[in-house]
PDB file of C-alpha atoms and ligand atoms in Angstrom:
ATOM      1  CA  MET A 136      80.934  91.201 139.459  1.00 57.00           C
ATOM      2  CA  LYS A 137      80.836  91.925 135.759  1.00 84.00           C
ATOM      3  CA  LYS A 138      78.591  89.843 133.534  1.00 90.00           C
ATOM      4  CA  CYS A 139      78.528  89.166 129.826  1.00 93.00           C
ATOM      5  CA  ALA A 140      75.824  91.371 128.272  1.00 90.00           C
ATOM      6  CA  SER A 141      74.581  88.652 125.935  1.00 91.00           C
ATOM      7  CA  CYS A 142      74.580  85.511 128.071  1.00 95.00           C
ATOM      8  CA  ASN A 143      74.866  86.787 131.666  1.00 94.00           C
ATOM      9  CA  ASN A 144      77.925  84.633 132.294  1.00 94.00           C
ATOM     10  CA  GLN A 145      79.948  86.133 135.166  1.00 92.00           C
ATOM     11  CA  PHE A 146      83.561  87.056 134.610  1.00 91.00           C
ATOM     12  CA  SER A 147      85.814  85.857 137.407  1.00 89.00           C
ATOM     13  CA  ILE A 148      87.972  88.230 139.451  1.00 85.00           C
ATOM     14  CA  LYS A 149      90.985  86.258 138.251  1.00 87.00           C
ATOM     15  CA  GLN A 150      90.005  86.813 134.627  1.00 90.00           C
ATOM     16  CA  LEU A 151      89.522  90.566 135.153  1.00 90.00           C
ATOM     17  CA  LEU A 152      92.764  91.031 137.098  1.00 86.00           C
ATOM     18  CA  ARG A 153      94.749  88.997 134.607  1.00 90.00           C
ATOM     19  CA  SER A 154      93.404  91.020 131.701  1.00 93.00           C
ATOM     20  CA  ALA A 155      94.227  94.322 133.440  1.00 88.00           C
ATOM     21  CA  TRP A 156      97.755  93.159 134.294  1.00 85.00           C
ATOM     22  CA  LEU A 157      98.441  92.005 130.757  1.00 91.00           C
ATOM     23  CA  GLY A 158      98.012  95.510 129.380  1.00 91.00           C
ATOM     24  CA  TYR A 159      94.206  95.545 129.208  1.00 93.00           C
ATOM     25  CA  GLU A 160      93.917  92.429 127.114  1.00 94.00           C
ATOM     26  CA  LYS A 161      90.475  91.783 125.641  1.00 95.00           C
ATOM     27  CA  ILE A 162      88.185  89.555 127.686  1.00 93.00           C
ATOM     28  CA  ASN A 163      86.520  86.524 126.156  1.00 93.00           C
ATOM     29  CA  CYS A 164      83.227  85.298 127.522  1.00 94.00           C
ATOM     30  CA  GLN A 165      83.898  81.627 128.122  1.00 92.00           C
ATOM     31  CA  HIS A 166      80.255  80.791 127.608  1.00 94.00           C
ATOM     32  CA  CYS A 167      79.220  82.559 124.383  1.00 95.00           C
ATOM     33  CA  GLU A 168      82.592  83.716 122.968  1.00 91.00           C
ATOM     34  CA  ALA A 169      81.652  87.399 123.021  1.00 95.00           C
ATOM     35  CA  ILE A 170      84.705  89.647 123.189  1.00 96.00           C
ATOM     36  CA  TYR A 171      84.946  92.726 125.413  1.00 95.00           C
ATOM     37  CA  GLU A 172      87.543  95.424 125.627  1.00 95.00           C
ATOM     38  CA  HIS A 173      88.422  97.720 128.512  1.00 94.00           C
ATOM     39  CA  SER A 174      86.971 101.209 128.419  1.00 94.00           C
ATOM     40  CA  PHE A 175      89.167 104.261 128.953  1.00 94.00           C
ATOM     41  CA  PHE A 176      87.584 104.529 132.399  1.00 94.00           C
ATOM     42  CA  ASN A 177      89.150 101.185 133.379  1.00 92.00           C
ATOM     43  CA  ARG A 178      92.605 102.405 132.464  1.00 93.00           C
ATOM     44  CA  VAL A 179      92.210 105.431 134.721  1.00 93.00           C
ATOM     45  CA  LEU A 180      90.738 103.290 137.492  1.00 91.00           C
ATOM     46  CA  VAL A 181      93.523 100.693 137.313  1.00 89.00           C
ATOM     47  CA  SER A 182      96.179 103.434 137.452  1.00 89.00           C
ATOM     48  CA  LEU A 183      94.513 104.791 140.585  1.00 88.00           C
ATOM     49  CA  ILE A 184      94.347 101.285 142.078  1.00 87.00           C
ATOM     50  CA  SER A 185      98.104 100.992 141.561  1.00 86.00           C
ATOM     51  CA  ILE A 186      98.961 104.365 143.095  1.00 91.00           C
ATOM     52  CA  MET A 187      96.420 104.686 145.915  1.00 90.00           C
ATOM     53  CA  PRO A 188      97.708 101.857 148.193  1.00 92.00           C
ATOM     54  CA  ILE A 189     101.218 103.322 148.147  1.00 91.00           C
ATOM     55  CA  VAL A 190      99.988 106.816 148.999  1.00 92.00           C
ATOM     56  CA  ILE A 191      97.653 105.588 151.763  1.00 92.00           C
ATOM     57  CA  ALA A 192     100.324 103.250 153.216  1.00 92.00           C
ATOM     58  CA  PHE A 193     102.792 106.139 153.232  1.00 90.00           C
ATOM     59  CA  ILE A 194     100.351 108.389 155.114  1.00 92.00           C
ATOM     60  CA  ILE A 195      99.542 105.668 157.699  1.00 91.00           C
ATOM     61  CA  VAL A 196     103.205 104.806 158.328  1.00 91.00           C
ATOM     62  CA  GLU A 197     104.063 108.516 158.676  1.00 89.00           C
ATOM     63  CA  TYR A 198     101.113 109.220 160.959  1.00 91.00           C
ATOM     64  CA  TYR A 199     101.658 106.322 163.369  1.00 90.00           C
ATOM     65  CA  ASP A 200     105.442 106.541 163.151  1.00 87.00           C
ATOM     66  CA  LEU A 201     105.699 102.843 162.229  1.00 85.00           C
ATOM     67  CA  ASN A 202     108.735 100.855 161.170  1.00 81.00           C
ATOM     68  CA  TYR A 203     109.106 101.834 157.537  1.00 77.00           C
ATOM     69  CA  SER A 204     110.259  98.810 155.560  1.00 83.00           C
ATOM     70  CA  ILE A 205     107.937  96.121 156.948  1.00 87.00           C
ATOM     71  CA  SER A 206     104.822  98.133 157.742  1.00 88.00           C
ATOM     72  CA  PHE A 207     104.937  99.974 154.465  1.00 88.00           C
ATOM     73  CA  MET A 208     105.190  96.792 152.416  1.00 89.00           C
ATOM     74  CA  LEU A 209     102.468  94.938 154.321  1.00 92.00           C
ATOM     75  CA  LEU A 210     100.121  97.924 154.250  1.00 91.00           C
ATOM     76  CA  SER A 211     100.645  98.509 150.535  1.00 91.00           C
ATOM     77  CA  VAL A 212      99.902  94.885 149.678  1.00 92.00           C
ATOM     78  CA  ALA A 213      96.859  94.681 151.961  1.00 93.00           C
ATOM     79  CA  LEU A 214      95.455  97.964 150.642  1.00 92.00           C
ATOM     80  CA  PHE A 215      96.141  96.972 147.051  1.00 89.00           C
ATOM     81  CA  ILE A 216      94.169  93.725 147.419  1.00 89.00           C
ATOM     82  CA  LEU A 217      91.318  95.514 149.199  1.00 89.00           C
ATOM     83  CA  ILE A 218      91.071  98.379 146.716  1.00 88.00           C
ATOM     84  CA  ALA A 219      91.438  96.060 143.708  1.00 86.00           C
ATOM     85  CA  LEU A 220      88.636  93.789 144.921  1.00 85.00           C
ATOM     86  CA  ILE A 221      86.306  96.706 145.668  1.00 86.00           C
ATOM     87  CA  SER A 222      86.903  98.450 142.358  1.00 85.00           C
ATOM     88  CA  MET A 223      86.423  95.309 140.219  1.00 84.00           C
ATOM     89  CA  ARG A 224      82.688  95.919 140.297  1.00 83.00           C
ATOM     90  CA  TYR A 225      83.088  99.384 138.770  1.00 89.00           C
ATOM     91  CA  LEU A 226      84.984  98.265 135.682  1.00 90.00           C
ATOM     92  CA  LYS A 227      83.251  98.987 132.384  1.00 92.00           C
ATOM     93  CA  PHE A 228      83.616  96.963 129.199  1.00 92.00           C
ATOM     94  CA  ARG A 229      82.624  97.464 125.595  1.00 93.00           C
ATOM     95  CA  ARG A 230      81.656  94.591 123.355  1.00 93.00           C
ATOM     96  CA  VAL A 231      83.786  94.499 120.232  1.00 92.00           C
ATOM     97  CA  ASP A 232      82.498  91.743 117.968  1.00 76.00           C
TER      98      ASP A 232
HETATM   99 ZN1   ZN B 269      78.665  85.540 127.099  1.00 80.63          ZN
END
């Protein structure tokens, strides 16, 4: 998980996800008040995280000839959570203040 560069305070997954969902809002370290912004890399990564589950779910449903509506939705959600959690550790931030 990502840590604050000045005080080593860990950012929570909830904090990172929330910031990404709210249009890459800046992240405040709750311990030392340092402010971080998302790098361009994060924007690319988050776009991929949003698209990848849908593509993978589509391929799986096609391949195994599964019932479309239910399987596709469940697979997309499961894959999204999995991919989002894995990629959280690769996010990069830049200190702004
Ligand atoms: Zn800090």
